[in-house]
Amino acid sequence: MIIDTHAHLYYPEIIKNLDEILSRAKDAGVEKIIAPAVDLESSKILIDLSEKHEMIYCAIGIHPCDVNKFELDIFDEIDKLLSHEKIVAVGETGLDYYWDISNIEKQKTFFRLQIDLAKSYKLPVVIHTRNSTQDAIDIINSKYDEDLRGQFHCFSGTESELDQVLNLNNFYISFCGNITYKNFTGNNLILKAPVEKLLSETDSPFLPPVPYRGKKNEPSYIIETLKKISEIKEFDHNSFMKIIYNNAYKIFFN
């Protein structure tokens, strides 16, 4: 079985076709889907979807690209939702220096507060890093203790940054469908990352793997990304799948 640890299911065009998308996911062997929110509205939508569909779980929080829409009191509202039984993580949070670098300090403040929420609820934190991996690692280190766990999703850092994440107990990384593209240059990262530190994700509807490039990504396509990772690592595919599943279960469902 497979756990898609990162699929954005709150888009209207996905919700409209959700029954079909979930059916295809089940046929592909996907057992659970964790859907991360980006703001308060998507957090509420995902909680509602998780109540209607057994296989959907959610992470709720404020994405770094959305911090300008809110002030700190938004976390009073997020806090009220975090005890819901289908919430398995805080996020998607983190830092993004690609789209907007005018609000870096506010992004860092929101990230720190969401780490604190994750620790207080004993939940993992789902971390977005775009052109910002080292700063995110530094913030995690400043908040780190053995109770803190998390996922650096769609990892695109350097080998040095990967080493730093691998040195953190209870932290994992995941790769997306872009690893199947001809222009992908990060095979060294995949080779270096121990299987015991990897999670599976699609980042749907983004980054669809080959042969689905050009379409909207969905959880059923996760098979292609996992095949590619096991091929690059020359790791027995069945054994690889079992370890990846156990990793996801350990961080999100234990």
mmCIF file of C-alpha atoms in Angstrom:
data_model
loop_
_atom_site.group_PDB
_atom_site.id
_atom_site.type_symbol
_atom_site.label_atom_id
_atom_site.label_comp_id
_atom_site.label_asym_id
_atom_site.label_seq_id
_atom_site.Cartn_x
_atom_site.Cartn_y
_atom_site.Cartn_z
ATOM 1 C CA MET A 1 0.000 0.000 0.000
ATOM 2 C CA ILE A 2 0.994 3.619 -0.544
ATOM 3 C CA ILE A 3 0.501 6.873 1.362
ATOM 4 C CA ASP A 4 0.509 10.061 -0.702
ATOM 5 C CA THR A 5 1.787 12.451 1.936
ATOM 6 C CA HIS A 6 1.176 15.648 -0.048
ATOM 7 C CA ALA A 7 -1.736 16.207 -2.427
ATOM 8 C CA HIS A 8 -3.595 19.523 -2.663
ATOM 9 C CA LEU A 9 -7.238 18.475 -2.933
ATOM 10 C CA TYR A 10 -8.969 21.793 -2.211
ATOM 11 C CA TYR A 11 -9.032 23.135 -5.769
ATOM 12 C CA PRO A 12 -12.582 23.314 -7.206
ATOM 13 C CA GLU A 13 -11.636 21.373 -10.346
ATOM 14 C CA ILE A 14 -10.302 18.552 -8.152
ATOM 15 C CA ILE A 15 -13.262 18.493 -5.776
ATOM 16 C CA LYS A 16 -15.585 18.327 -8.793
ATOM 17 C CA ASN A 17 -13.890 15.086 -9.890
ATOM 18 C CA LEU A 18 -12.823 13.846 -6.464
ATOM 19 C CA ASP A 19 -14.725 10.551 -6.491
ATOM 20 C CA GLU A 20 -13.026 9.535 -9.741
ATOM 21 C CA ILE A 21 -9.614 10.721 -8.514
ATOM 22 C CA LEU A 22 -9.942 8.751 -5.282
ATOM 23 C CA SER A 23 -11.138 5.667 -7.153
ATOM 24 C CA ARG A 24 -8.075 5.776 -9.413
ATOM 25 C CA ALA A 25 -5.873 6.267 -6.358
ATOM 26 C CA LYS A 26 -7.310 3.159 -4.681
ATOM 27 C CA ASP A 27 -6.822 1.152 -7.870
ATOM 28 C CA ALA A 28 -3.166 2.237 -7.886
ATOM 29 C CA GLY A 29 -2.698 0.998 -4.323
ATOM 30 C CA VAL A 30 -2.980 4.323 -2.478
ATOM 31 C CA GLU A 31 -4.375 3.689 1.004
ATOM 32 C CA LYS A 32 -4.229 7.186 2.479
ATOM 33 C CA ILE A 33 -3.855 10.728 1.146
ATOM 34 C CA ILE A 34 -2.638 13.617 3.275
ATOM 35 C CA ALA A 35 -3.924 16.905 1.906
ATOM 36 C CA PRO A 36 -2.065 20.031 3.093
ATOM 37 C CA ALA A 37 -3.809 23.379 3.409
ATOM 38 C CA VAL A 38 -2.377 26.783 2.534
ATOM 39 C CA ASP A 39 -4.717 29.077 4.492
ATOM 40 C CA LEU A 40 -7.740 29.067 6.786
ATOM 41 C CA GLU A 41 -10.288 28.540 3.997
ATOM 42 C CA SER A 42 -8.480 25.529 2.514
ATOM 43 C CA SER A 43 -7.986 24.147 6.043
ATOM 44 C CA LYS A 44 -11.754 24.106 6.577
ATOM 45 C CA ILE A 45 -12.413 22.643 3.109
ATOM 46 C CA LEU A 46 -9.963 19.807 3.743
ATOM 47 C CA ILE A 47 -11.401 18.976 7.147
ATOM 48 C CA ASP A 48 -14.804 18.699 5.485
ATOM 49 C CA LEU A 49 -13.384 16.419 2.758
ATOM 50 C CA SER A 50 -11.661 14.261 5.351
ATOM 51 C CA GLU A 51 -14.972 13.739 7.143
ATOM 52 C CA LYS A 52 -16.605 12.590 3.913
ATOM 53 C CA HIS A 53 -13.792 10.337 2.649
ATOM 54 C CA GLU A 54 -12.087 7.775 4.851
ATOM 55 C CA MET A 55 -8.794 7.804 2.943
ATOM 56 C CA ILE A 56 -8.301 11.598 3.206
ATOM 57 C CA TYR A 57 -6.380 13.123 6.098
ATOM 58 C CA CYS A 58 -5.134 16.674 6.324
ATOM 59 C CA ALA A 59 -2.456 19.072 7.428
ATOM 60 C CA ILE A 60 -3.620 22.580 8.236
ATOM 61 C CA GLY A 61 -1.699 25.826 8.367
ATOM 62 C CA ILE A 62 -0.602 28.930 6.474
ATOM 63 C CA HIS A 63 1.651 28.586 3.423
ATOM 64 C CA PRO A 64 4.553 31.063 3.237
ATOM 65 C CA CYS A 65 3.150 32.482 -0.004
ATOM 66 C CA ASP A 66 -0.075 33.328 1.855
ATOM 67 C CA VAL A 67 1.272 35.050 4.960
ATOM 68 C CA ASN A 68 0.529 38.526 3.590
ATOM 69 C CA LYS A 69 -3.209 37.741 3.714
ATOM 70 C CA PHE A 70 -3.162 37.325 7.490
ATOM 71 C CA GLU A 71 -2.041 38.707 10.816
ATOM 72 C CA LEU A 72 -0.864 36.638 13.761
ATOM 73 C CA ASP A 73 -4.364 36.288 15.193
ATOM 74 C CA ILE A 74 -5.119 33.830 12.380
ATOM 75 C CA PHE A 75 -3.457 31.206 14.552
ATOM 76 C CA ASP A 76 -6.263 31.527 17.075
ATOM 77 C CA GLU A 77 -8.508 30.108 14.336
ATOM 78 C CA ILE A 78 -6.012 27.456 13.256
ATOM 79 C CA ASP A 79 -5.574 26.411 16.879
ATOM 80 C CA LYS A 80 -9.316 25.774 17.210
ATOM 81 C CA LEU A 81 -9.165 23.266 14.344
ATOM 82 C CA LEU A 82 -6.060 21.295 15.257
ATOM 83 C CA SER A 83 -7.715 18.826 17.600
ATOM 84 C CA HIS A 84 -9.800 17.343 14.767
ATOM 85 C CA GLU A 85 -9.231 13.582 14.527
ATOM 86 C CA LYS A 86 -8.338 13.629 10.809
ATOM 87 C CA ILE A 87 -5.582 16.248 11.152
ATOM 88 C CA VAL A 88 -2.201 14.527 11.129
ATOM 89 C CA ALA A 89 0.191 17.471 10.648
ATOM 90 C CA VAL A 90 0.662 21.240 10.744
ATOM 91 C CA GLY A 91 1.309 22.840 7.378
ATOM 92 C CA GLU A 92 2.018 23.456 4.728
ATOM 93 C CA THR A 93 4.340 25.999 6.276
ATOM 94 C CA GLY A 94 7.949 27.001 5.691
ATOM 95 C CA LEU A 95 9.680 29.647 3.584
ATOM 96 C CA ASP A 96 9.465 30.709 -0.066
ATOM 97 C CA TYR A 97 12.023 33.151 -1.470
ATOM 98 C CA TYR A 98 11.033 32.567 -5.095
ATOM 99 C CA TRP A 99 7.744 34.449 -5.351
ATOM 100 C CA ASP A 100 8.212 37.219 -2.784
ATOM 101 C CA ILE A 101 11.259 38.285 -0.781
ATOM 102 C CA SER A 102 9.669 41.455 0.641
ATOM 103 C CA ASN A 103 8.115 39.566 3.552
ATOM 104 C CA ILE A 104 10.869 37.177 4.651
ATOM 105 C CA GLU A 105 10.715 38.149 8.308
ATOM 106 C CA LYS A 106 6.942 37.660 8.387
ATOM 107 C CA GLN A 107 7.360 34.255 6.741
ATOM 108 C CA LYS A 108 9.885 33.289 9.413
ATOM 109 C CA THR A 109 7.552 34.438 12.190
ATOM 110 C CA PHE A 110 4.655 32.411 10.770
ATOM 111 C CA PHE A 111 6.923 29.395 10.346
ATOM 112 C CA ARG A 112 8.165 29.558 13.935
ATOM 113 C CA LEU A 113 4.631 29.868 15.293
ATOM 114 C CA GLN A 114 3.480 26.848 13.307
ATOM 115 C CA ILE A 115 6.413 24.806 14.586
ATOM 116 C CA ASP A 116 5.306 25.734 18.096
ATOM 117 C CA LEU A 117 1.750 24.622 17.290
ATOM 118 C CA ALA A 118 3.038 21.337 15.913
ATOM 119 C CA LYS A 119 5.016 20.716 19.086
ATOM 120 C CA SER A 120 2.121 21.614 21.370
ATOM 121 C CA TYR A 121 -0.203 19.186 19.544
ATOM 122 C CA LYS A 122 2.551 16.565 19.084
ATOM 123 C CA LEU A 123 2.067 16.695 15.330
ATOM 124 C CA PRO A 124 4.674 16.678 12.552
ATOM 125 C CA VAL A 125 5.295 19.838 10.546
ATOM 126 C CA VAL A 126 5.128 19.830 6.727
ATOM 127 C CA ILE A 127 7.803 22.163 5.378
ATOM 128 C CA HIS A 128 7.890 24.067 2.085
ATOM 129 C CA THR A 129 11.282 25.373 0.995
ATOM 130 C CA ARG A 130 11.822 27.195 -2.273
ATOM 131 C CA ASN A 131 15.181 28.960 -2.567
ATOM 132 C CA SER A 132 15.125 28.924 1.239
ATOM 133 C CA THR A 133 16.224 25.509 2.475
ATOM 134 C CA GLN A 134 19.117 26.631 4.693
ATOM 135 C CA ASP A 135 17.043 29.255 6.488
ATOM 136 C CA ALA A 136 14.300 26.676 7.096
ATOM 137 C CA ILE A 137 16.832 24.216 8.510
ATOM 138 C CA ASP A 138 18.259 26.931 10.767
ATOM 139 C CA ILE A 139 14.788 27.675 12.160
ATOM 140 C CA ILE A 140 14.084 23.980 12.713
ATOM 141 C CA ASN A 141 17.400 23.664 14.545
ATOM 142 C CA SER A 142 16.518 26.637 16.755
ATOM 143 C CA LYS A 143 13.261 24.892 17.744
ATOM 144 C CA TYR A 144 14.515 21.329 17.681
ATOM 145 C CA ASP A 145 13.969 18.745 20.354
ATOM 146 C CA GLU A 146 13.306 15.020 20.213
ATOM 147 C CA ASP A 147 9.540 15.589 20.144
ATOM 148 C CA LEU A 148 9.704 17.620 16.931
ATOM 149 C CA ARG A 149 9.293 15.711 13.689
ATOM 150 C CA GLY A 150 8.583 16.737 10.140
ATOM 151 C CA GLN A 151 8.812 16.467 6.374
ATOM 152 C CA PHE A 152 10.827 18.609 3.982
ATOM 153 C CA HIS A 153 8.488 18.132 1.045
ATOM 154 C CA CYS A 154 9.577 18.314 -2.606
ATOM 155 C CA PHE A 155 13.195 18.528 -1.502
ATOM 156 C CA SER A 156 15.438 20.601 -3.762
ATOM 157 C CA GLY A 157 18.286 21.637 -1.477
ATOM 158 C CA THR A 158 22.012 21.044 -1.797
ATOM 159 C CA GLU A 159 23.922 17.976 -0.657
ATOM 160 C CA SER A 160 25.110 19.927 2.386
ATOM 161 C CA GLU A 161 21.527 20.867 3.257
ATOM 162 C CA LEU A 162 20.445 17.263 2.756
ATOM 163 C CA ASP A 163 23.138 16.148 5.212
ATOM 164 C CA GLN A 164 21.774 18.581 7.790
ATOM 165 C CA VAL A 165 18.221 17.256 7.410
ATOM 166 C CA LEU A 166 19.431 13.650 7.584
ATOM 167 C CA ASN A 167 21.107 14.452 10.899
ATOM 168 C CA LEU A 168 17.742 15.424 12.416
ATOM 169 C CA ASN A 169 15.975 12.524 14.101
ATOM 170 C CA ASN A 170 12.366 12.081 12.987
ATOM 171 C CA PHE A 171 12.735 14.296 9.906
ATOM 172 C CA TYR A 172 12.155 13.008 6.398
ATOM 173 C CA ILE A 173 12.356 14.267 2.836
ATOM 174 C CA SER A 174 10.278 13.550 -0.245
ATOM 175 C CA PHE A 175 10.641 14.017 -3.986
ATOM 176 C CA CYS A 176 7.992 14.775 -6.612
ATOM 177 C CA GLY A 177 7.287 13.853 -10.224
ATOM 178 C CA ASN A 178 9.877 16.307 -11.540
ATOM 179 C CA ILE A 179 12.543 13.682 -10.802
ATOM 180 C CA THR A 180 11.266 11.857 -13.908
ATOM 181 C CA TYR A 181 11.939 14.843 -16.202
ATOM 182 C CA LYS A 182 14.892 14.838 -18.600
ATOM 183 C CA ASN A 183 16.238 18.092 -17.151
ATOM 184 C CA PHE A 184 16.267 16.842 -13.536
ATOM 185 C CA THR A 185 19.781 17.127 -12.104
ATOM 186 C CA GLY A 186 19.276 15.909 -8.539
ATOM 187 C CA ASN A 187 19.978 12.179 -8.843
ATOM 188 C CA ASN A 188 22.863 12.692 -6.424
ATOM 189 C CA LEU A 189 20.385 13.748 -3.737
ATOM 190 C CA ILE A 190 18.220 10.681 -4.321
ATOM 191 C CA LEU A 191 21.261 8.422 -4.151
ATOM 192 C CA LYS A 192 22.467 10.040 -0.949
ATOM 193 C CA ALA A 193 19.157 9.940 0.911
ATOM 194 C CA PRO A 194 18.668 6.670 2.844
ATOM 195 C CA VAL A 195 15.421 4.878 2.012
ATOM 196 C CA GLU A 196 14.603 5.003 5.726
ATOM 197 C CA LYS A 197 14.444 8.823 5.431
ATOM 198 C CA LEU A 198 12.163 9.016 2.381
ATOM 199 C CA LEU A 199 8.434 9.677 2.058
ATOM 200 C CA SER A 200 6.129 9.401 -0.953
ATOM 201 C CA GLU A 201 4.243 12.378 -2.378
ATOM 202 C CA THR A 202 2.732 13.778 -5.565
ATOM 203 C CA ASP A 203 2.229 17.490 -4.735
ATOM 204 C CA SER A 204 -0.945 17.145 -6.823
ATOM 205 C CA PRO A 205 -2.059 18.861 -8.987
ATOM 206 C CA PHE A 206 1.519 20.029 -9.652
ATOM 207 C CA LEU A 207 4.613 18.271 -11.040
ATOM 208 C CA PRO A 208 3.008 15.272 -12.758
ATOM 209 C CA PRO A 209 5.550 12.538 -13.512
ATOM 210 C CA VAL A 210 6.338 11.187 -16.956
ATOM 211 C CA PRO A 211 4.279 9.834 -18.775
ATOM 212 C CA TYR A 212 1.595 12.199 -17.404
ATOM 213 C CA ARG A 213 3.514 15.431 -17.876
ATOM 214 C CA GLY A 214 1.177 18.118 -19.215
ATOM 215 C CA LYS A 215 -1.782 16.777 -17.236
ATOM 216 C CA LYS A 216 -2.898 17.748 -13.739
ATOM 217 C CA ASN A 217 -1.137 15.508 -11.268
ATOM 218 C CA GLU A 218 -3.167 13.229 -9.003
ATOM 219 C CA PRO A 219 -2.400 10.627 -6.315
ATOM 220 C CA SER A 220 -2.664 7.620 -8.644
ATOM 221 C CA TYR A 221 0.361 8.908 -10.569
ATOM 222 C CA ILE A 222 2.583 8.442 -7.516
ATOM 223 C CA ILE A 223 3.533 4.984 -8.829
ATOM 224 C CA GLU A 224 5.742 6.487 -11.537
ATOM 225 C CA THR A 225 7.706 8.664 -9.118
ATOM 226 C CA LEU A 226 8.290 5.769 -6.725
ATOM 227 C CA LYS A 227 9.428 3.515 -9.575
ATOM 228 C CA LYS A 228 11.928 6.146 -10.664
ATOM 229 C CA ILE A 229 13.371 6.576 -7.166
ATOM 230 C CA SER A 230 13.841 2.829 -6.691
ATOM 231 C CA GLU A 231 15.451 2.607 -10.149
ATOM 232 C CA ILE A 232 17.905 5.434 -9.410
ATOM 233 C CA LYS A 233 18.803 3.841 -6.075
ATOM 234 C CA GLU A 234 18.895 0.328 -7.607
ATOM 235 C CA PHE A 235 16.758 -0.800 -4.687
ATOM 236 C CA ASP A 236 14.378 -3.747 -4.863
ATOM 237 C CA HIS A 237 11.054 -2.113 -5.666
ATOM 238 C CA ASN A 238 8.841 -4.209 -3.391
ATOM 239 C CA SER A 239 11.168 -3.731 -0.421
ATOM 240 C CA PHE A 240 11.392 -0.031 -1.221
ATOM 241 C CA MET A 241 7.622 0.349 -1.232
ATOM 242 C CA LYS A 242 7.282 -1.351 2.156
ATOM 243 C CA ILE A 243 9.903 0.880 3.768
ATOM 244 C CA ILE A 244 8.402 4.063 2.288
ATOM 245 C CA TYR A 245 4.954 3.090 3.543
ATOM 246 C CA ASN A 246 6.275 2.361 7.029
ATOM 247 C CA ASN A 247 8.108 5.702 7.100
ATOM 248 C CA ALA A 248 4.909 7.608 6.323
ATOM 249 C CA TYR A 249 2.901 5.591 8.809
ATOM 250 C CA LYS A 250 5.493 6.201 11.511
ATOM 251 C CA ILE A 251 5.611 9.981 11.163
ATOM 252 C CA PHE A 252 1.922 10.706 10.524
ATOM 253 C CA PHE A 253 -0.136 7.897 12.048
ATOM 254 C CA ASN A 254 1.765 6.540 15.079
#
